[in-house]
Short mmCIF file of C-alpha atoms in Angstrom, two decimals:
data_model
loop_
_atom_site.label_atom_id
_atom_site.label_comp_id
_atom_site.label_asym_id
_atom_site.label_seq_id
_atom_site.Cartn_x
_atom_site.Cartn_y
_atom_site.Cartn_z
CA MET S 1 -175.28 271.68 -118.68
CA ALA S 2 -175.83 268.33 -117.00
CA SER S 3 -175.44 268.21 -113.23
CA PRO S 4 -172.90 265.83 -111.69
CA ASP S 5 -174.23 262.32 -111.03
CA TYR S 6 -174.16 261.91 -107.25
CA PRO S 7 -175.61 258.79 -105.58
CA TYR S 8 -177.48 261.04 -103.14
CA PHE S 9 -179.23 264.42 -103.26
CA ALA S 10 -175.94 266.27 -102.67
CA PRO S 11 -172.19 265.60 -102.87
CA ARG S 12 -171.08 263.56 -99.90
CA TYR S 13 -168.61 266.24 -98.79
CA VAL S 14 -171.70 268.40 -98.15
CA MET S 15 -173.40 265.58 -96.25
CA ALA S 16 -170.26 264.93 -94.18
CA SER S 17 -169.89 268.64 -93.39
CA THR S 18 -173.53 268.82 -92.32
CA ALA S 19 -173.22 265.76 -90.10
CA ILE S 20 -170.09 267.00 -88.36
CA SER S 21 -171.65 270.45 -87.93
CA ILE S 22 -174.01 268.94 -85.34
CA GLY S 23 -171.22 269.95 -82.98
CA GLY S 24 -172.22 273.54 -83.71
CA ILE S 25 -175.76 272.76 -82.57
CA LEU S 26 -174.39 271.43 -79.27
CA ASN S 27 -172.42 274.62 -78.72
CA GLY S 28 -175.30 276.90 -79.68
CA TYR S 29 -177.99 274.98 -77.80
CA ASP S 30 -176.12 275.32 -74.53
CA THR S 31 -175.46 279.00 -75.22
CA GLY S 32 -179.13 279.67 -75.98
CA SER S 33 -180.54 277.72 -73.07
CA ILE S 34 -178.23 278.36 -70.10
CA GLY S 35 -179.23 282.01 -69.62
CA ALA S 36 -182.91 281.12 -69.75
CA ILE S 37 -182.45 278.10 -67.48
CA THR S 38 -180.68 280.07 -64.75
CA HIS S 39 -183.44 282.68 -65.05
CA MET S 40 -186.21 280.13 -64.37
CA PRO S 41 -187.81 280.08 -60.90
CA GLN S 42 -187.92 276.27 -61.15
CA PHE S 43 -184.13 276.21 -61.42
CA THR S 44 -183.77 278.55 -58.44
CA LYS S 45 -186.06 276.30 -56.43
CA SER S 46 -183.92 273.27 -57.27
CA VAL S 47 -180.41 274.64 -56.64
CA GLY S 48 -180.94 277.88 -54.71
CA GLU S 49 -180.64 281.60 -55.40
CA LEU S 50 -177.51 282.66 -57.31
CA SER S 51 -175.63 285.90 -56.73
CA ALA S 52 -174.29 287.85 -59.72
CA SER S 53 -170.79 286.40 -59.24
CA MET S 54 -172.07 282.83 -58.78
CA LEU S 55 -174.27 283.22 -61.86
CA GLY S 56 -171.22 284.28 -63.86
CA ILE S 57 -169.20 281.31 -62.58
CA THR S 58 -172.01 278.87 -63.33
CA VAL S 59 -172.56 280.10 -66.88
CA SER S 60 -168.87 280.51 -67.72
CA MET S 61 -167.55 277.23 -66.28
CA ILE S 62 -168.10 275.44 -69.60
CA MET S 63 -165.70 277.88 -71.31
CA LEU S 64 -163.11 277.77 -68.53
CA THR S 65 -162.73 273.99 -68.67
CA GLY S 66 -162.79 274.04 -72.47
CA THR S 67 -159.70 276.26 -72.67
CA ILE S 68 -156.89 273.81 -71.78
CA PRO S 69 -158.10 270.75 -73.76
CA SER S 70 -158.71 272.98 -76.77
CA VAL S 71 -155.08 274.11 -76.73
CA PHE S 72 -153.79 270.53 -77.00
CA ALA S 73 -156.66 268.97 -78.99
CA GLY S 74 -154.96 270.04 -82.22
CA HIS S 75 -151.85 268.02 -81.38
CA PHE S 76 -153.92 264.88 -80.88
CA ALA S 77 -155.91 265.63 -84.05
CA ASP S 78 -152.62 265.83 -85.96
CA LYS S 79 -151.49 262.56 -84.44
CA TYR S 80 -154.65 260.43 -84.45
CA GLY S 81 -156.89 262.14 -87.01
CA ARG S 82 -159.62 264.78 -86.87
CA ILE S 83 -162.53 262.34 -86.55
CA ASN S 84 -160.88 260.21 -83.85
CA VAL S 85 -160.64 263.29 -81.63
CA ILE S 86 -164.16 264.60 -82.26
CA ILE S 87 -165.80 261.35 -81.09
CA PRO S 88 -164.52 261.30 -77.47
CA GLY S 89 -165.17 265.03 -77.21
CA ALA S 90 -168.82 264.53 -78.18
CA LEU S 91 -169.21 261.69 -75.67
CA LEU S 92 -167.70 263.78 -72.87
CA PHE S 93 -170.08 266.61 -73.67
CA GLY S 94 -172.99 264.16 -73.44
CA VAL S 95 -171.81 262.96 -70.02
CA GLY S 96 -171.58 266.56 -68.83
CA ALA S 97 -175.11 267.30 -70.06
CA LEU S 98 -176.37 264.23 -68.21
CA VAL S 99 -174.73 265.37 -64.96
CA GLN S 100 -176.27 268.84 -65.34
CA GLY S 101 -179.72 267.48 -66.12
CA THR S 102 -179.75 265.28 -63.00
CA SER S 103 -178.39 267.94 -60.62
CA HIS S 104 -179.93 268.68 -57.23
CA SER S 105 -177.28 271.17 -56.09
CA ILE S 106 -175.35 274.00 -57.67
CA GLY S 107 -172.09 272.12 -57.06
CA GLN S 108 -173.21 269.15 -59.16
CA PHE S 109 -174.55 271.46 -61.84
CA ILE S 110 -171.23 273.32 -62.11
CA ALA S 111 -169.37 269.98 -62.20
CA GLY S 112 -171.54 268.90 -65.12
CA ARG S 113 -170.77 272.11 -66.97
CA ALA S 114 -167.07 271.55 -66.33
CA ILE S 115 -167.23 268.05 -67.88
CA ALA S 116 -169.23 269.33 -70.86
CA GLY S 117 -166.73 272.15 -71.35
CA PHE S 118 -163.83 269.70 -71.43
CA GLY S 119 -165.57 267.71 -74.17
CA GLN S 120 -166.48 270.84 -76.11
CA GLY S 121 -162.89 272.00 -75.99
CA VAL S 122 -161.82 268.71 -77.55
CA PHE S 123 -164.26 268.58 -80.46
CA LEU S 124 -165.32 272.12 -81.35
CA SER S 125 -162.20 273.50 -83.05
CA ASN S 126 -161.48 270.25 -84.88
CA ILE S 127 -164.89 270.39 -86.53
CA ASN S 128 -163.86 273.52 -88.42
CA VAL S 129 -160.48 272.01 -89.33
CA TYR S 130 -162.09 268.85 -90.70
CA ILE S 131 -164.62 270.71 -92.84
CA CYS S 132 -161.96 273.14 -94.06
CA GLU S 133 -159.88 270.20 -95.29
CA ILE S 134 -162.65 268.27 -97.06
CA ALA S 135 -164.35 271.28 -98.69
CA PRO S 136 -163.65 272.12 -102.36
CA LEU S 137 -162.18 275.56 -103.01
CA ARG S 138 -165.40 276.87 -104.55
CA TYR S 139 -167.56 276.11 -101.49
CA ARG S 140 -165.06 276.28 -98.64
CA GLY S 141 -166.36 279.51 -97.10
CA THR S 142 -169.94 278.27 -97.14
CA LEU S 143 -169.18 274.83 -95.71
CA VAL S 144 -166.76 276.05 -93.04
CA GLY S 145 -169.44 278.55 -92.02
CA LEU S 146 -171.94 275.71 -91.56
CA PRO S 147 -171.01 274.95 -87.89
CA GLN S 148 -171.59 278.62 -87.04
CA PHE S 149 -174.96 278.50 -88.79
CA MET S 150 -175.80 275.35 -86.83
CA ALA S 151 -174.68 277.09 -83.64
CA THR S 152 -177.08 279.94 -84.38
CA ALA S 153 -179.85 277.40 -85.01
CA GLY S 154 -178.91 275.80 -81.69
CA VAL S 155 -179.20 279.14 -79.90
CA CYS S 156 -182.67 279.57 -81.37
CA ALA S 157 -183.69 276.03 -80.40
CA GLY S 158 -182.32 276.52 -76.89
CA TYR S 159 -184.27 279.72 -76.33
CA PHE S 160 -187.56 278.29 -77.53
CA THR S 161 -187.17 274.99 -75.70
CA CYS S 162 -186.93 277.00 -72.49
CA TYR S 163 -189.77 279.31 -73.55
CA GLY S 164 -191.90 276.23 -74.13
CA THR S 165 -191.08 274.62 -70.79
CA ILE S 166 -191.10 277.66 -68.49
CA ASN S 167 -194.76 277.13 -67.62
CA ILE S 168 -194.17 273.54 -66.47
CA ASP S 169 -194.67 273.58 -62.70
CA SER S 170 -191.91 271.06 -61.95
CA ASP S 171 -188.13 270.97 -62.24
CA PHE S 172 -188.61 269.15 -65.56
CA ALA S 173 -188.92 272.68 -67.02
CA TRP S 174 -185.15 273.16 -66.84
CA ARG S 175 -184.05 269.50 -67.05
CA LEU S 176 -185.64 268.83 -70.46
CA PRO S 177 -183.04 270.89 -72.43
CA TYR S 178 -180.30 268.60 -71.11
CA ILE S 179 -182.09 265.53 -72.44
CA VAL S 180 -181.99 267.22 -75.85
CA GLN S 181 -178.24 267.94 -75.44
CA CYS S 182 -177.53 264.29 -74.60
CA ALA S 183 -179.37 263.21 -77.75
CA PHE S 184 -177.42 265.61 -80.00
CA ALA S 185 -174.11 264.51 -78.46
CA ALA S 186 -174.91 260.87 -79.22
CA ILE S 187 -175.90 261.75 -82.80
CA LEU S 188 -172.61 263.61 -83.36
CA ALA S 189 -170.54 260.67 -82.10
CA TRP S 190 -172.50 258.26 -84.30
CA ALA S 191 -172.18 260.53 -87.37
CA CYS S 192 -168.39 260.56 -86.96
CA LEU S 193 -168.35 256.79 -87.42
CA LEU S 194 -169.92 257.18 -90.88
CA VAL S 195 -167.53 259.67 -92.47
CA PRO S 196 -163.90 259.22 -93.63
CA ASP S 197 -161.05 261.09 -92.05
CA SER S 198 -159.60 264.15 -93.74
CA PRO S 199 -157.82 263.29 -97.02
CA ARG S 200 -155.34 266.09 -96.40
CA TRP S 201 -154.49 264.66 -92.99
CA LEU S 202 -154.05 261.21 -94.53
CA MET S 203 -151.66 262.70 -97.09
CA LEU S 204 -149.63 264.35 -94.32
CA LYS S 205 -149.32 260.89 -92.79
CA GLY S 206 -148.09 259.43 -96.09
CA ARG S 207 -151.25 257.33 -96.55
CA GLN S 208 -151.98 258.28 -100.15
CA ALA S 209 -154.09 255.22 -101.02
CA GLU S 210 -156.39 255.88 -98.07
CA ALA S 211 -156.54 259.57 -99.00
CA ARG S 212 -157.74 258.68 -102.51
CA ARG S 213 -160.39 256.35 -101.11
CA ALA S 214 -161.54 259.09 -98.75
CA LEU S 215 -161.78 261.55 -101.65
CA GLU S 216 -163.92 259.08 -103.59
CA ARG S 217 -166.20 258.58 -100.60
CA LEU S 218 -166.59 262.35 -100.31
CA ASP S 219 -167.27 262.90 -104.06
CA PHE S 220 -164.33 265.32 -104.11
CA ASN S 221 -163.12 266.46 -107.53
CA MET S 222 -159.95 264.46 -108.22
CA VAL S 223 -158.59 267.06 -110.64
CA GLU S 224 -158.67 269.70 -107.90
CA ALA S 225 -157.17 267.25 -105.41
CA GLU S 226 -154.29 266.37 -107.79
CA ARG S 227 -153.61 270.04 -108.40
CA ASP S 228 -153.67 271.13 -104.76
CA PHE S 229 -152.34 268.39 -102.50
CA LEU S 230 -152.26 264.82 -103.85
CA THR S 231 -148.88 265.37 -105.51
CA SER S 232 -147.35 266.85 -102.36
CA THR S 233 -144.65 264.88 -100.54
CA GLU S 234 -144.97 266.95 -97.36
CA GLN S 235 -145.41 264.90 -94.18
CA THR S 236 -146.09 265.82 -90.57
CA PRO S 237 -143.08 265.70 -88.24
CA SER S 238 -143.36 263.63 -85.05
CA LEU S 239 -143.73 266.24 -82.30
CA SER S 240 -144.56 266.16 -78.61
CA PRO S 241 -147.49 268.35 -77.44
CA TRP S 242 -145.06 271.02 -76.22
CA GLN S 243 -143.01 270.93 -79.44
CA SER S 244 -146.20 271.16 -81.49
CA PHE S 245 -147.21 274.24 -79.48
CA MET S 246 -143.80 275.91 -79.78
CA LEU S 247 -143.64 275.31 -83.55
CA LEU S 248 -146.64 277.61 -83.97
CA PHE S 249 -144.52 280.53 -82.79
CA GLY S 250 -141.42 279.61 -84.78
CA ARG S 251 -140.09 281.51 -87.80
CA GLY S 252 -142.51 281.36 -90.71
CA TYR S 253 -145.53 280.49 -88.54
CA ARG S 254 -145.88 283.05 -85.77
CA ALA S 255 -147.53 285.79 -87.85
CA ARG S 256 -150.36 283.50 -88.91
CA THR S 257 -150.71 282.05 -85.42
CA ILE S 258 -150.89 285.51 -83.83
CA LEU S 259 -153.44 286.65 -86.41
CA ALA S 260 -155.66 283.60 -85.74
CA LEU S 261 -155.36 284.11 -81.99
CA PHE S 262 -156.25 287.77 -82.32
CA ILE S 263 -159.26 287.21 -84.56
CA LEU S 264 -160.90 284.43 -82.55
CA GLY S 265 -160.18 286.14 -79.25
CA MET S 266 -161.46 289.56 -80.24
CA VAL S 267 -164.52 288.15 -82.02
CA GLN S 268 -165.70 286.92 -78.63
CA LEU S 269 -164.68 290.09 -76.81
CA SER S 270 -167.10 292.00 -79.04
CA GLY S 271 -169.77 291.05 -76.47
CA ILE S 272 -171.78 288.51 -78.44
CA ASP S 273 -171.88 286.12 -75.48
CA ALA S 274 -173.21 288.90 -73.28
CA ILE S 275 -176.11 289.12 -75.75
CA THR S 276 -176.75 285.38 -76.13
CA TYR S 277 -176.19 284.29 -72.51
CA TYR S 278 -177.90 287.18 -70.76
CA ALA S 279 -180.51 288.36 -73.28
CA PRO S 280 -183.43 288.03 -70.81
CA ILE S 281 -181.52 290.19 -68.31
CA LEU S 282 -180.63 292.78 -70.98
CA PHE S 283 -184.24 293.07 -72.12
CA GLU S 284 -185.46 293.40 -68.53
CA GLN S 285 -182.85 296.12 -67.94
CA ALA S 286 -184.17 297.91 -71.04
CA GLY S 287 -187.71 297.97 -69.65
CA LEU S 288 -189.34 294.65 -70.65
CA SER S 289 -190.18 293.77 -67.06
CA SER S 290 -192.51 290.83 -67.71
CA GLU S 291 -190.66 287.52 -67.50
CA ASN S 292 -192.54 285.99 -70.42
CA VAL S 293 -192.05 289.12 -72.54
CA SER S 294 -188.26 289.15 -71.96
CA PHE S 295 -188.09 285.43 -72.83
CA LEU S 296 -190.12 286.03 -75.98
CA ALA S 297 -187.89 288.96 -76.98
CA SER S 298 -184.85 286.71 -76.50
CA GLY S 299 -186.47 284.07 -78.69
CA LEU S 300 -187.34 286.61 -81.37
CA SER S 301 -183.72 287.78 -81.34
CA SER S 302 -182.53 284.21 -81.89
CA ILE S 303 -184.99 283.70 -84.79
CA LEU S 304 -183.75 286.84 -86.52
CA MET S 305 -180.13 285.77 -85.96
CA LEU S 306 -180.92 282.39 -87.52
CA ALA S 307 -182.70 284.04 -90.46
CA ILE S 308 -179.75 286.33 -91.25
CA SER S 309 -177.32 283.41 -90.92
CA ILE S 310 -178.90 281.58 -93.86
CA PRO S 311 -177.89 284.07 -96.59
CA ALA S 312 -174.69 284.88 -94.67
CA PHE S 313 -173.26 281.36 -94.85
CA LEU S 314 -174.67 280.64 -98.32
CA LEU S 315 -172.99 283.78 -99.68
CA ALA S 316 -169.79 283.43 -97.63
CA ASP S 317 -167.75 282.86 -100.80
CA LYS S 318 -169.33 285.77 -102.69
CA TRP S 319 -167.69 288.60 -100.76
CA GLY S 320 -164.30 289.04 -99.19
CA ARG S 321 -163.29 288.05 -95.67
CA ARG S 322 -161.77 291.53 -95.10
CA THR S 323 -164.92 293.31 -96.23
CA SER S 324 -167.07 291.22 -93.92
CA ALA S 325 -164.75 291.61 -90.92
CA ILE S 326 -164.24 295.37 -91.20
CA SER S 327 -167.80 296.40 -92.06
CA GLY S 328 -169.24 294.05 -89.44
CA GLY S 329 -166.88 295.35 -86.76
CA LEU S 330 -167.87 298.95 -87.40
CA MET S 331 -171.54 298.10 -87.02
CA LEU S 332 -170.95 296.08 -83.84
CA ALA S 333 -169.00 298.93 -82.25
CA SER S 334 -171.71 301.43 -83.22
CA CYS S 335 -174.45 299.35 -81.57
CA MET S 336 -172.49 299.01 -78.33
CA PHE S 337 -171.63 302.73 -78.20
CA LEU S 338 -175.27 303.66 -78.85
CA MET S 339 -176.54 301.50 -75.97
CA GLY S 340 -173.80 302.73 -73.64
CA THR S 341 -174.53 306.35 -74.46
CA LEU S 342 -178.27 305.98 -73.81
CA TYR S 343 -177.68 304.30 -70.44
CA ALA S 344 -174.99 306.83 -69.48
CA ALA S 345 -177.40 309.67 -70.27
CA GLY S 346 -179.99 308.10 -67.95
CA VAL S 347 -182.78 308.16 -70.52
CA VAL S 348 -183.59 304.42 -70.60
CA HIS S 349 -186.71 303.64 -68.53
CA SER S 350 -189.62 301.20 -68.62
CA TYR S 351 -191.44 303.88 -70.62
CA GLY S 352 -190.42 306.23 -73.43
CA VAL S 353 -188.72 305.75 -76.76
CA ALA S 354 -185.13 305.29 -75.54
CA ARG S 355 -185.74 301.71 -74.39
CA TRP S 356 -186.81 300.75 -77.91
CA PHE S 357 -183.53 302.09 -79.29
CA VAL S 358 -181.70 299.79 -76.86
CA ILE S 359 -183.85 296.79 -77.77
CA ILE S 360 -183.40 297.42 -81.51
CA ALA S 361 -179.64 297.85 -81.00
CA VAL S 362 -179.49 294.44 -79.27
CA PHE S 363 -181.26 292.91 -82.26
CA VAL S 364 -179.03 294.69 -84.79
CA PHE S 365 -175.90 293.65 -82.89
CA GLY S 366 -176.88 289.98 -82.95
CA LEU S 367 -177.85 290.09 -86.62
CA THR S 368 -174.63 291.83 -87.63
CA TYR S 369 -172.47 289.39 -85.69
CA CYS S 370 -174.17 286.36 -87.26
CA ALA S 371 -173.85 287.82 -90.76
CA THR S 372 -170.19 288.84 -90.45
CA TRP S 373 -167.86 288.02 -87.57
CA GLY S 374 -169.65 284.80 -86.63
CA ILE S 375 -168.98 283.36 -90.10
CA VAL S 376 -165.63 284.94 -90.90
CA GLY S 377 -163.73 284.38 -87.64
CA LYS S 378 -163.48 280.59 -87.51
CA THR S 379 -163.34 280.24 -91.29
CA TYR S 380 -160.40 282.62 -91.61
CA ALA S 381 -158.49 281.18 -88.65
CA SER S 382 -158.64 277.72 -90.26
CA GLU S 383 -157.80 278.88 -93.78
CA ILE S 384 -154.59 280.78 -93.09
CA GLN S 385 -152.68 277.92 -91.46
CA PRO S 386 -150.47 275.47 -93.40
CA GLY S 387 -151.60 271.83 -93.33
CA HIS S 388 -149.18 270.48 -90.75
CA THR S 389 -150.04 273.19 -88.18
CA ARG S 390 -153.68 273.85 -89.08
CA ALA S 391 -155.26 271.73 -86.35
CA ALA S 392 -152.76 272.78 -83.67
CA ALA S 393 -152.99 276.51 -84.48
CA ASN S 394 -156.76 276.48 -84.82
CA CYS S 395 -157.17 274.65 -81.52
CA VAL S 396 -154.83 277.02 -79.67
CA ALA S 397 -156.83 279.94 -81.10
CA MET S 398 -160.04 278.22 -80.04
CA GLY S 399 -158.55 277.81 -76.56
CA LEU S 400 -158.09 281.57 -76.42
CA CYS S 401 -161.64 281.90 -77.71
CA PHE S 402 -162.88 279.78 -74.78
CA GLY S 403 -160.82 281.91 -72.41
CA THR S 404 -162.28 285.18 -73.66
CA ASN S 405 -165.76 283.62 -73.61
CA PHE S 406 -165.16 282.79 -69.96
CA LEU S 407 -164.19 286.39 -69.18
CA VAL S 408 -167.26 287.81 -70.95
CA ALA S 409 -169.64 285.33 -69.31
CA ILE S 410 -168.29 285.82 -65.78
CA LEU S 411 -167.86 289.60 -65.96
CA THR S 412 -171.06 290.64 -67.77
CA PRO S 413 -173.52 290.16 -64.86
CA ILE S 414 -171.03 291.81 -62.49
CA LEU S 415 -170.53 294.79 -64.83
CA LEU S 416 -174.27 295.16 -65.42
CA GLU S 417 -174.89 295.17 -61.66
CA ALA S 418 -172.15 297.75 -61.07
CA SER S 419 -172.91 300.04 -64.01
CA ALA S 420 -175.70 300.20 -66.55
CA PHE S 421 -173.39 301.43 -69.31
CA GLY S 422 -169.78 300.38 -68.56
CA ALA S 423 -170.02 296.97 -70.25
CA TYR S 424 -171.36 298.49 -73.48
CA PHE S 425 -168.53 301.01 -73.78
CA LEU S 426 -165.98 298.27 -73.01
CA PHE S 427 -167.25 295.92 -75.72
CA GLY S 428 -167.68 298.77 -78.22
CA GLY S 429 -164.10 299.95 -77.70
CA LEU S 430 -162.74 296.42 -78.14
CA ALA S 431 -164.72 295.96 -81.37
CA LEU S 432 -163.48 299.26 -82.79
CA GLY S 433 -159.88 298.44 -81.90
CA THR S 434 -160.23 295.08 -83.64
CA VAL S 435 -161.43 296.78 -86.82
CA ILE S 436 -158.36 299.03 -86.87
CA VAL S 437 -155.96 296.09 -86.49
CA LEU S 438 -157.72 293.94 -89.10
CA ALA S 439 -157.80 296.81 -91.59
CA ALA S 440 -154.02 297.02 -91.31
CA TYR S 441 -152.96 293.38 -91.06
CA MET S 442 -155.64 291.07 -92.52
CA PRO S 443 -154.85 289.63 -95.99
CA GLU S 444 -157.70 288.41 -98.20
CA THR S 445 -158.06 284.61 -98.61
CA ARG S 446 -161.30 284.20 -100.56
CA GLY S 447 -160.95 282.21 -103.78
CA ARG S 448 -157.58 280.61 -102.93
CA SER S 449 -156.70 276.99 -102.32
CA LEU S 450 -155.48 276.10 -98.83
CA GLU S 451 -152.07 275.29 -100.28
CA SER S 452 -151.61 278.73 -101.86
CA ILE S 453 -153.17 281.02 -99.26
CA GLN S 454 -149.76 281.98 -97.86
CA GLU S 455 -149.29 284.08 -101.01
CA ALA S 456 -151.94 286.46 -99.68
CA PHE S 457 -149.72 287.27 -96.73
CA HIS S 458 -147.26 289.00 -99.08
CA ARG S 459 -149.86 291.24 -100.72
CA PRO S 460 -150.98 293.97 -98.28
CA THR S 461 -148.18 296.41 -97.56
CA ALA S 462 -149.58 296.99 -94.07
CA PHE S 463 -149.24 293.32 -93.19
CA SER S 464 -145.56 293.31 -93.93
CA SER S 465 -145.16 296.05 -91.33
CA LEU S 466 -146.36 293.63 -88.65
CA THR S 467 -142.92 292.04 -88.52
CA GLN S 468 -141.35 295.47 -88.21
CA LEU S 469 -143.56 296.22 -85.21
CA LEU S 470 -142.69 292.88 -83.58
CA ARG S 471 -138.95 292.94 -84.34
CA PRO S 472 -137.97 295.23 -81.41
CA VAL S 473 -139.29 292.62 -78.95
CA GLY S 474 -137.66 289.75 -80.78
CA LEU S 475 -140.77 288.40 -82.53
CA GLY S 476 -140.24 289.66 -86.07
CA THR S 477 -139.28 287.48 -88.96
CA THR S 478 -136.45 288.35 -91.29
CA ARG S 479 -137.07 290.80 -94.09
CA ARG S 480 -137.43 289.30 -97.56
CA ARG S 481 -134.35 289.70 -99.72
CA ALA S 482 -133.59 289.28 -103.37
CA PRO S 483 -133.39 285.60 -104.47
CA ALA S 484 -130.10 284.00 -103.51
CA PRO S 485 -128.61 280.51 -103.72
CA VAL S 486 -130.32 278.19 -101.24
CA THR S 487 -128.59 275.49 -99.28
CA ALA S 488 -130.17 272.18 -98.35
CA GLY S 489 -132.77 272.42 -95.56
CA GLU S 490 -133.08 276.19 -95.78
CA GLU S 491 -136.64 277.55 -95.82
CA VAL S 492 -137.61 279.33 -99.03
CA GLU S 493 -140.08 282.19 -98.73
CA MET S 494 -142.44 282.22 -101.68
CA GLU S 495 -142.24 285.00 -104.20
CA SER S 496 -144.09 283.67 -107.25
CA HIS S 497 -147.78 282.83 -107.60
CA ASP S 498 -147.24 279.29 -108.83
CA GLU S 499 -149.26 276.83 -106.72
CA THR S 500 -146.59 274.14 -106.66
CA GLU S 501 -144.21 276.67 -105.17
CA ALA S 502 -146.92 277.63 -102.68
CA VAL S 503 -147.07 274.04 -101.47
CA ALA S 504 -143.31 273.89 -101.11
CA ALA S 505 -143.29 277.15 -99.20
CA SER S 506 -145.54 275.72 -96.51
CA ALA S 507 -143.46 272.58 -95.95
CA VAL S 508 -141.64 271.96 -92.71
CA SER S 509 -137.91 272.54 -92.97
CA VAL S 510 -135.15 271.81 -90.52
CA GLU S 511 -134.38 275.48 -90.05
CA THR S 512 -138.03 276.31 -89.36
CA VAL S 513 -138.03 274.25 -86.16
CA PRO S 514 -135.95 275.56 -83.24
CA ARG S 515 -132.82 273.51 -82.56
CA SER S 516 -134.23 272.10 -79.32
CA LEU S 517 -137.25 270.76 -81.19
CA ARG S 518 -135.51 269.06 -84.14
CA MET S 519 -136.26 265.40 -84.66
CA GLU S 520 -136.11 262.73 -87.30
CA VAL S 521 -139.09 262.55 -89.66
CA ALA S 522 -140.25 259.06 -90.55
CA VAL S 523 -141.02 258.62 -94.23
#
């Protein structure tokens, strides 16, 4: 069978997804380098000794300042376009990296991390939304997993940049990584100028001609586009930032919003950032006392995480999201409980076999996360939202993700100083609890178009019980009834599996929006 005739080595939707995924490298590079940088004696000489609490504040500041802009970045992406929001976010991140790299005090360094976090909060969640909307059904899981793969590659690059510069006898040892970050930020902003905006977003704005041109530029299959969204007449209502936020928790939307919030929040509370940010400290605690050896072990961990990410994102569409989330969560919880038990028993020393069990468990935890939760979390959170709330819901969930990242980053060094095992039991318990909730309430989305995914929310019996659990506190939606005559403007909950009905079911109706938020929709 002849292969499609593309003007380049790959379809341009793949090239666009790869270019935009540079944002994942930015996120991962900072994650991989900051723990090593703050561990360098050259850094301590430049800015002073950091206490455990100040170390947590310094590392976590980038997540704290990313929380608020991430919550509202989706509104601006819905209003101005996905690409037009990613560009200023990338530039802000570059400015923050420049401020950090030129710091001569801890105050300036923290300020730089705050600026970089603000930029990261603006662009990071919209990267996943953009790729989710330009990816064909067949390759959506793989392409939406690409930013996470790039982030893992960035973690690896960050570790080994620091490992390569640690022997430099000047402060250039820790400043060099920020030169690299500035370069990647500039490349991301430039790449955004070369790709079209999301065809699905253009359709929501009623710009069908531009949407068709964008599809042609992306080499997207026009038959699939006609079937899924080109024939839709749905348009985005004109909402204020507050109205856009409140709509996410209105009738017909709140279940999906809560599920996305839960998944992205709990994925981070599994403790992955404790592993990536503080790996040198964890390996020293386990008995690798040599500074170079702990750095090398951290680098080896990042290489293995990168290696497992390659088949994980390539095969993302070959196995179910539920399978990946549940099996991965069980393994993550087991690793954390094993490490906590060994430390609680007092058998981990700089000698003996117990330390090697801890070191192997750290490796297995990182590999499992990259193969499962790291790919599934952001992909699933983007997939389950309808088009007109996808960016807003995904960005709010990413804001929660930043918030939980902040908690993990600031609390981990404090917990490790107070107790050798408490942090491990905490993260293990959170991971196990997440598995239980996802097993009950997580519908499968693999192999479905974005416009028909809401059908999956009617399949698992356990998921329907979510509304029954929420109803006593006023958050449940109404129970589905037998079909009845429908009046104009009334929302219709989908019962059939016809894709045209699926599109109609996700449209905004007057009754869906609370009375205080109703407005005229320009056609």
